[in-house]
Amino acid sequence: MNQSQISNFPQKKKNDLETFLELVELNLVIQEIEYFTGDDWLSLCGDIDSGEIYRSWFVWQDTEVTQDWEAYDHVTNQRIIASNRTLLIAKIDEIENGRNN
């Protein structure tokens, strides 16, 4: 659909179309995030030089926004969040000990 076709739409239809396109775009982003690898998550952290590896997990603190500690789980391809490093390490230990039993 080109711009001249869109400009002929009534305003409500334009708004509906814009909302629909925004939802489609958001859905595409969500689908992409579901398949993030470790390298993808690492690029999201503000400064990967401030991170560390603990039991094969990448651990870092979000110093720019939430101040929370985050870790990327390469096995499940997800991240976990805790309010401080000690709690995060304890959660990683819990997960890894469960995997090893």
mmCIF file of N, CA and C in Angstrom:
data_model
loop_
_atom_site.group_PDB
_atom_site.id
_atom_site.type_symbol
_atom_site.label_atom_id
_atom_site.label_comp_id
_atom_site.label_asym_id
_atom_site.label_seq_id
_atom_site.Cartn_x
_atom_site.Cartn_y
_atom_site.Cartn_z
ATOM 1 N N MET A 1 0.857 -1.166 0.000
ATOM 2 C CA MET A 1 0.000 0.000 0.000
ATOM 3 C C MET A 1 0.906 1.233 0.000
ATOM 4 N N ASN A 2 0.674 2.147 -0.925
ATOM 5 C CA ASN A 2 1.530 3.327 -0.983
ATOM 6 C C ASN A 2 0.919 4.478 -0.176
ATOM 7 N N GLN A 3 1.686 5.541 -0.059
ATOM 8 C CA GLN A 3 1.294 6.678 0.792
ATOM 9 C C GLN A 3 0.015 7.348 0.308
ATOM 10 N N SER A 4 -0.182 7.453 -1.006
ATOM 11 C CA SER A 4 -1.392 8.116 -1.505
ATOM 12 C C SER A 4 -2.647 7.309 -1.186
ATOM 13 N N GLN A 5 -2.537 5.985 -1.179
ATOM 14 C CA GLN A 5 -3.677 5.153 -0.812
ATOM 15 C C GLN A 5 -4.013 5.331 0.670
ATOM 16 N N ILE A 6 -2.998 5.423 1.490
ATOM 17 C CA ILE A 6 -3.208 5.608 2.931
ATOM 18 C C ILE A 6 -3.831 6.968 3.202
ATOM 19 N N SER A 7 -3.397 8.002 2.497
ATOM 20 C CA SER A 7 -3.921 9.346 2.765
ATOM 21 C C SER A 7 -5.404 9.475 2.397
ATOM 22 N N ASN A 8 -5.926 8.578 1.585
ATOM 23 C CA ASN A 8 -7.345 8.599 1.241
ATOM 24 C C ASN A 8 -8.220 7.904 2.285
ATOM 25 N N PHE A 9 -7.619 7.217 3.231
ATOM 26 C CA PHE A 9 -8.373 6.532 4.282
ATOM 27 C C PHE A 9 -8.937 7.543 5.267
ATOM 28 N N PRO A 10 -10.107 7.243 5.853
ATOM 29 C CA PRO A 10 -10.594 8.067 6.968
ATOM 30 C C PRO A 10 -9.616 7.951 8.144
ATOM 31 N N GLN A 11 -9.617 8.943 9.024
ATOM 32 C CA GLN A 11 -8.650 8.989 10.121
ATOM 33 C C GLN A 11 -8.698 7.740 11.009
ATOM 34 N N LYS A 12 -9.890 7.244 11.337
ATOM 35 C CA LYS A 12 -10.000 6.062 12.193
ATOM 36 C C LYS A 12 -9.321 4.865 11.551
ATOM 37 N N LYS A 13 -9.520 4.695 10.246
ATOM 38 C CA LYS A 13 -8.882 3.571 9.554
ATOM 39 C C LYS A 13 -7.367 3.741 9.530
ATOM 40 N N LYS A 14 -6.906 4.983 9.383
ATOM 41 C CA LYS A 14 -5.459 5.246 9.434
ATOM 42 C C LYS A 14 -4.906 4.853 10.794
ATOM 43 N N ASN A 15 -5.616 5.260 11.849
ATOM 44 C CA ASN A 15 -5.172 4.922 13.204
ATOM 45 C C ASN A 15 -5.159 3.414 13.410
ATOM 46 N N ASP A 16 -6.214 2.744 12.925
ATOM 47 C CA ASP A 16 -6.278 1.289 13.046
ATOM 48 C C ASP A 16 -5.136 0.628 12.279
ATOM 49 N N LEU A 17 -4.863 1.116 11.094
ATOM 50 C CA LEU A 17 -3.789 0.569 10.281
ATOM 51 C C LEU A 17 -2.437 0.792 10.947
ATOM 52 N N GLU A 18 -2.212 1.987 11.462
ATOM 53 C CA GLU A 18 -0.950 2.278 12.152
ATOM 54 C C GLU A 18 -0.790 1.386 13.381
ATOM 55 N N THR A 19 -1.855 1.202 14.130
ATOM 56 C CA THR A 19 -1.811 0.327 15.305
ATOM 57 C C THR A 19 -1.499 -1.102 14.884
ATOM 58 N N PHE A 20 -2.156 -1.555 13.845
ATOM 59 C CA PHE A 20 -1.918 -2.908 13.344
ATOM 60 C C PHE A 20 -0.449 -3.081 12.938
ATOM 61 N N LEU A 21 0.094 -2.135 12.188
ATOM 62 C CA LEU A 21 1.486 -2.238 11.741
ATOM 63 C C LEU A 21 2.451 -2.202 12.917
ATOM 64 N N GLU A 22 2.149 -1.397 13.931
ATOM 65 C CA GLU A 22 2.989 -1.369 15.129
ATOM 66 C C GLU A 22 2.956 -2.712 15.847
ATOM 67 N N LEU A 23 1.785 -3.331 15.925
ATOM 68 C CA LEU A 23 1.661 -4.646 16.573
ATOM 69 C C LEU A 23 2.405 -5.724 15.791
ATOM 70 N N VAL A 24 2.340 -5.656 14.475
ATOM 71 C CA VAL A 24 3.074 -6.612 13.648
ATOM 72 C C VAL A 24 4.576 -6.456 13.883
ATOM 73 N N GLU A 25 5.032 -5.226 13.905
ATOM 74 C CA GLU A 25 6.455 -4.971 14.135
ATOM 75 C C GLU A 25 6.875 -5.459 15.521
ATOM 76 N N LEU A 26 6.067 -5.180 16.535
ATOM 77 C CA LEU A 26 6.368 -5.641 17.889
ATOM 78 C C LEU A 26 6.403 -7.163 17.949
ATOM 79 N N ASN A 27 5.481 -7.821 17.278
ATOM 80 C CA ASN A 27 5.454 -9.278 17.253
ATOM 81 C C ASN A 27 6.726 -9.835 16.623
ATOM 82 N N LEU A 28 7.210 -9.206 15.567
ATOM 83 C CA LEU A 28 8.444 -9.645 14.923
ATOM 84 C C LEU A 28 9.635 -9.503 15.871
ATOM 85 N N VAL A 29 9.680 -8.421 16.626
ATOM 86 C CA VAL A 29 10.766 -8.223 17.594
ATOM 87 C C VAL A 29 10.699 -9.294 18.674
ATOM 88 N N ILE A 30 9.508 -9.575 19.179
ATOM 89 C CA ILE A 30 9.344 -10.595 20.220
ATOM 90 C C ILE A 30 9.790 -11.956 19.697
ATOM 91 N N GLN A 31 9.411 -12.296 18.488
ATOM 92 C CA GLN A 31 9.821 -13.577 17.911
ATOM 93 C C GLN A 31 11.331 -13.658 17.777
ATOM 94 N N GLU A 32 11.960 -12.558 17.405
ATOM 95 C CA GLU A 32 13.413 -12.549 17.270
ATOM 96 C C GLU A 32 14.084 -12.746 18.620
ATOM 97 N N ILE A 33 13.568 -12.095 19.661
ATOM 98 C CA ILE A 33 14.152 -12.201 20.994
ATOM 99 C C ILE A 33 14.059 -13.628 21.513
ATOM 100 N N GLU A 34 13.009 -14.350 21.158
ATOM 101 C CA GLU A 34 12.846 -15.724 21.618
ATOM 102 C C GLU A 34 13.997 -16.611 21.162
ATOM 103 N N TYR A 35 14.691 -16.211 20.123
ATOM 104 C CA TYR A 35 15.770 -17.024 19.590
ATOM 105 C C TYR A 35 17.146 -16.401 19.806
ATOM 106 N N PHE A 36 17.247 -15.489 20.757
ATOM 107 C CA PHE A 36 18.535 -14.874 21.059
ATOM 108 C C PHE A 36 19.524 -15.933 21.536
ATOM 109 N N THR A 37 20.748 -15.773 21.124
ATOM 110 C CA THR A 37 21.833 -16.610 21.627
ATOM 111 C C THR A 37 22.592 -15.811 22.669
ATOM 112 N N GLY A 38 23.598 -16.411 23.264
ATOM 113 C CA GLY A 38 24.400 -15.721 24.270
ATOM 114 C C GLY A 38 24.992 -14.432 23.748
ATOM 115 N N ASP A 39 25.501 -14.460 22.530
ATOM 116 C CA ASP A 39 26.091 -13.253 21.951
ATOM 117 C C ASP A 39 25.056 -12.151 21.802
ATOM 118 N N ASP A 40 23.819 -12.509 21.473
ATOM 119 C CA ASP A 40 22.763 -11.505 21.342
ATOM 120 C C ASP A 40 22.472 -10.843 22.681
ATOM 121 N N TRP A 41 22.381 -11.640 23.749
ATOM 122 C CA TRP A 41 22.115 -11.061 25.065
ATOM 123 C C TRP A 41 23.271 -10.189 25.513
ATOM 124 N N LEU A 42 24.500 -10.624 25.238
ATOM 125 C CA LEU A 42 25.661 -9.850 25.681
ATOM 126 C C LEU A 42 25.667 -8.466 25.046
ATOM 127 N N SER A 43 25.207 -8.388 23.817
ATOM 128 C CA SER A 43 25.207 -7.077 23.161
ATOM 129 C C SER A 43 24.170 -6.140 23.771
ATOM 130 N N LEU A 44 23.201 -6.670 24.507
ATOM 131 C CA LEU A 44 22.189 -5.829 25.148
ATOM 132 C C LEU A 44 22.706 -5.177 26.423
ATOM 133 N N CYS A 45 23.702 -5.761 27.034
ATOM 134 C CA CYS A 45 24.192 -5.192 28.289
ATOM 135 C C CYS A 45 25.061 -3.984 27.971
ATOM 136 N N GLY A 46 24.957 -2.966 28.793
ATOM 137 C CA GLY A 46 25.589 -1.686 28.525
ATOM 138 C C GLY A 46 27.078 -1.733 28.265
ATOM 139 N N ASP A 47 27.800 -2.462 29.063
ATOM 140 C CA ASP A 47 29.248 -2.510 28.923
ATOM 141 C C ASP A 47 29.700 -3.917 29.288
ATOM 142 N N ILE A 48 29.903 -4.765 28.281
ATOM 143 C CA ILE A 48 30.215 -6.153 28.589
ATOM 144 C C ILE A 48 31.564 -6.308 29.276
ATOM 145 N N ASP A 49 32.396 -5.255 29.255
ATOM 146 C CA ASP A 49 33.658 -5.328 29.985
ATOM 147 C C ASP A 49 33.419 -5.393 31.489
ATOM 148 N N SER A 50 32.247 -4.929 31.949
ATOM 149 C CA SER A 50 31.965 -4.935 33.378
ATOM 150 C C SER A 50 31.349 -6.258 33.827
ATOM 151 N N GLY A 51 31.086 -7.155 32.895
ATOM 152 C CA GLY A 51 30.500 -8.443 33.233
ATOM 153 C C GLY A 51 31.561 -9.454 33.630
ATOM 154 N N GLU A 52 31.079 -10.620 34.028
ATOM 155 C CA GLU A 52 31.973 -11.704 34.398
ATOM 156 C C GLU A 52 31.311 -13.024 34.048
ATOM 157 N N ILE A 53 32.100 -14.070 34.003
ATOM 158 C CA ILE A 53 31.580 -15.409 33.769
ATOM 159 C C ILE A 53 31.576 -16.140 35.108
ATOM 160 N N TYR A 54 30.429 -16.719 35.450
ATOM 161 C CA TYR A 54 30.294 -17.520 36.660
ATOM 162 C C TYR A 54 29.550 -18.796 36.295
ATOM 163 N N ARG A 55 30.211 -19.932 36.445
ATOM 164 C CA ARG A 55 29.637 -21.241 36.127
ATOM 165 C C ARG A 55 29.043 -21.257 34.714
ATOM 166 N N SER A 56 29.781 -20.682 33.787
ATOM 167 C CA SER A 56 29.416 -20.588 32.368
ATOM 168 C C SER A 56 28.243 -19.644 32.097
ATOM 169 N N TRP A 57 27.870 -18.842 33.069
ATOM 170 C CA TRP A 57 26.833 -17.822 32.895
ATOM 171 C C TRP A 57 27.522 -16.474 32.755
ATOM 172 N N PHE A 58 27.003 -15.615 31.896
ATOM 173 C CA PHE A 58 27.498 -14.238 31.836
ATOM 174 C C PHE A 58 26.683 -13.418 32.829
ATOM 175 N N VAL A 59 27.365 -12.764 33.753
ATOM 176 C CA VAL A 59 26.735 -12.001 34.841
ATOM 177 C C VAL A 59 27.138 -10.534 34.712
ATOM 178 N N TRP A 60 26.169 -9.635 34.838
ATOM 179 C CA TRP A 60 26.460 -8.214 34.774
ATOM 180 C C TRP A 60 25.428 -7.429 35.563
ATOM 181 N N GLN A 61 25.754 -6.174 35.849
ATOM 182 C CA GLN A 61 24.804 -5.290 36.529
ATOM 183 C C GLN A 61 24.325 -4.233 35.551
ATOM 184 N N ASP A 62 23.016 -4.010 35.547
ATOM 185 C CA ASP A 62 22.426 -2.961 34.719
ATOM 186 C C ASP A 62 22.573 -1.649 35.493
ATOM 187 N N THR A 63 23.692 -1.003 35.304
ATOM 188 C CA THR A 63 23.970 0.226 36.053
ATOM 189 C C THR A 63 23.275 1.447 35.476
ATOM 190 N N GLU A 64 22.761 1.319 34.252
ATOM 191 C CA GLU A 64 22.169 2.479 33.597
ATOM 192 C C GLU A 64 20.685 2.672 33.899
ATOM 193 N N VAL A 65 19.934 1.573 34.116
ATOM 194 C CA VAL A 65 18.489 1.710 34.260
ATOM 195 C C VAL A 65 18.006 1.197 35.608
ATOM 196 N N THR A 66 18.044 -0.120 35.808
ATOM 197 C CA THR A 66 17.391 -0.721 36.976
ATOM 198 C C THR A 66 18.305 -0.937 38.170
ATOM 199 N N GLN A 67 19.587 -0.977 37.950
ATOM 200 C CA GLN A 67 20.597 -1.310 38.962
ATOM 201 C C GLN A 67 20.551 -2.792 39.346
ATOM 202 N N ASP A 68 19.674 -3.578 38.716
ATOM 203 C CA ASP A 68 19.577 -5.005 39.008
ATOM 204 C C ASP A 68 20.760 -5.763 38.424
ATOM 205 N N TRP A 69 20.985 -6.936 38.985
ATOM 206 C CA TRP A 69 21.988 -7.854 38.460
ATOM 207 C C TRP A 69 21.282 -8.843 37.545
ATOM 208 N N GLU A 70 21.915 -9.166 36.432
ATOM 209 C CA GLU A 70 21.324 -10.057 35.445
ATOM 210 C C GLU A 70 22.331 -11.125 35.043
ATOM 211 N N ALA A 71 21.802 -12.277 34.638
ATOM 212 C CA ALA A 71 22.657 -13.356 34.160
ATOM 213 C C ALA A 71 21.979 -14.030 32.979
ATOM 214 N N TYR A 72 22.792 -14.440 32.026
ATOM 215 C CA TYR A 72 22.287 -15.128 30.847
ATOM 216 C C TYR A 72 22.538 -16.626 30.996
ATOM 217 N N ASP A 73 21.476 -17.426 30.880
ATOM 218 C CA ASP A 73 21.555 -18.886 30.952
ATOM 219 C C ASP A 73 21.659 -19.433 29.537
ATOM 220 N N HIS A 74 22.834 -19.916 29.184
ATOM 221 C CA HIS A 74 23.056 -20.415 27.832
ATOM 222 C C HIS A 74 22.305 -21.714 27.545
ATOM 223 N N VAL A 75 21.889 -22.436 28.581
ATOM 224 C CA VAL A 75 21.177 -23.700 28.383
ATOM 225 C C VAL A 75 19.727 -23.450 27.981
ATOM 226 N N THR A 76 19.055 -22.551 28.691
ATOM 227 C CA THR A 76 17.649 -22.262 28.387
ATOM 228 C C THR A 76 17.488 -21.057 27.474
ATOM 229 N N ASN A 77 18.594 -20.352 27.219
ATOM 230 C CA ASN A 77 18.575 -19.152 26.379
ATOM 231 C C ASN A 77 17.669 -18.079 26.980
ATOM 232 N N GLN A 78 17.743 -17.939 28.303
ATOM 233 C CA GLN A 78 16.966 -16.933 29.014
ATOM 234 C C GLN A 78 17.882 -16.187 29.972
ATOM 235 N N ARG A 79 17.356 -15.135 30.554
ATOM 236 C CA ARG A 79 18.134 -14.416 31.559
ATOM 237 C C ARG A 79 17.348 -14.385 32.856
ATOM 238 N N ILE A 80 18.093 -14.290 33.948
ATOM 239 C CA ILE A 80 17.464 -14.139 35.255
ATOM 240 C C ILE A 80 17.938 -12.818 35.846
ATOM 241 N N ILE A 81 17.116 -12.287 36.735
ATOM 242 C CA ILE A 81 17.388 -10.972 37.312
ATOM 243 C C ILE A 81 17.262 -11.066 38.819
ATOM 244 N N ALA A 82 18.136 -10.371 39.532
ATOM 245 C CA ALA A 82 18.066 -10.300 40.990
ATOM 246 C C ALA A 82 18.455 -8.888 41.420
ATOM 247 N N SER A 83 18.037 -8.534 42.606
ATOM 248 C CA SER A 83 18.293 -7.170 43.086
ATOM 249 C C SER A 83 19.744 -6.947 43.501
ATOM 250 N N ASN A 84 20.469 -8.040 43.794
ATOM 251 C CA ASN A 84 21.888 -7.883 44.110
ATOM 252 C C ASN A 84 22.667 -9.105 43.626
ATOM 253 N N ARG A 85 23.978 -8.977 43.598
ATOM 254 C CA ARG A 85 24.837 -10.029 43.051
ATOM 255 C C ARG A 85 24.748 -11.303 43.871
ATOM 256 N N THR A 86 24.676 -11.199 45.180
ATOM 257 C CA THR A 86 24.630 -12.374 46.043
ATOM 258 C C THR A 86 23.403 -13.227 45.742
ATOM 259 N N LEU A 87 22.240 -12.590 45.602
ATOM 260 C CA LEU A 87 21.018 -13.322 45.271
ATOM 261 C C LEU A 87 21.106 -13.967 43.881
ATOM 262 N N LEU A 88 21.718 -13.254 42.950
ATOM 263 C CA LEU A 88 21.863 -13.783 41.598
ATOM 264 C C LEU A 88 22.758 -15.015 41.589
ATOM 265 N N ILE A 89 23.883 -14.940 42.270
ATOM 266 C CA ILE A 89 24.810 -16.075 42.346
ATOM 267 C C ILE A 89 24.127 -17.262 43.018
ATOM 268 N N ALA A 90 23.340 -17.005 44.064
ATOM 269 C CA ALA A 90 22.622 -18.081 44.756
ATOM 270 C C ALA A 90 21.630 -18.755 43.810
ATOM 271 N N LYS A 91 20.936 -17.972 42.976
ATOM 272 C CA LYS A 91 19.984 -18.526 42.016
ATOM 273 C C LYS A 91 20.709 -19.358 40.962
ATOM 274 N N ILE A 92 21.847 -18.869 40.491
ATOM 275 C CA ILE A 92 22.641 -19.632 39.518
ATOM 276 C C ILE A 92 23.086 -20.949 40.139
ATOM 277 N N ASP A 93 23.577 -20.894 41.372
ATOM 278 C CA ASP A 93 24.005 -22.111 42.068
ATOM 279 C C ASP A 93 22.864 -23.092 42.200
ATOM 280 N N GLU A 94 21.693 -22.613 42.555
ATOM 281 C CA GLU A 94 20.505 -23.460 42.699
ATOM 282 C C GLU A 94 20.177 -24.162 41.366
ATOM 283 N N ILE A 95 20.182 -23.401 40.287
ATOM 284 C CA ILE A 95 19.877 -23.948 38.969
ATOM 285 C C ILE A 95 20.934 -24.958 38.551
ATOM 286 N N GLU A 96 22.208 -24.596 38.672
ATOM 287 C CA GLU A 96 23.295 -25.471 38.245
ATOM 288 C C GLU A 96 23.370 -26.728 39.119
ATOM 289 N N ASN A 97 23.159 -26.611 40.411
ATOM 290 C CA ASN A 97 23.173 -27.786 41.287
ATOM 291 C C ASN A 97 22.024 -28.716 40.938
ATOM 292 N N GLY A 98 20.860 -28.158 40.588
ATOM 293 C CA GLY A 98 19.729 -28.975 40.148
ATOM 294 C C GLY A 98 20.012 -29.705 38.843
ATOM 295 N N ARG A 99 20.737 -29.082 37.962
ATOM 296 C CA ARG A 99 21.083 -29.703 36.681
ATOM 297 C C ARG A 99 22.087 -30.837 36.865
ATOM 298 N N ASN A 100 22.941 -30.695 37.857
ATOM 299 C CA ASN A 100 24.004 -31.672 38.075
ATOM 300 C C ASN A 100 23.566 -32.842 38.940
ATOM 301 N N ASN A 101 22.360 -32.818 39.472
ATOM 302 C CA ASN A 101 21.869 -33.919 40.321
ATOM 303 C C ASN A 101 20.986 -34.856 39.557
#
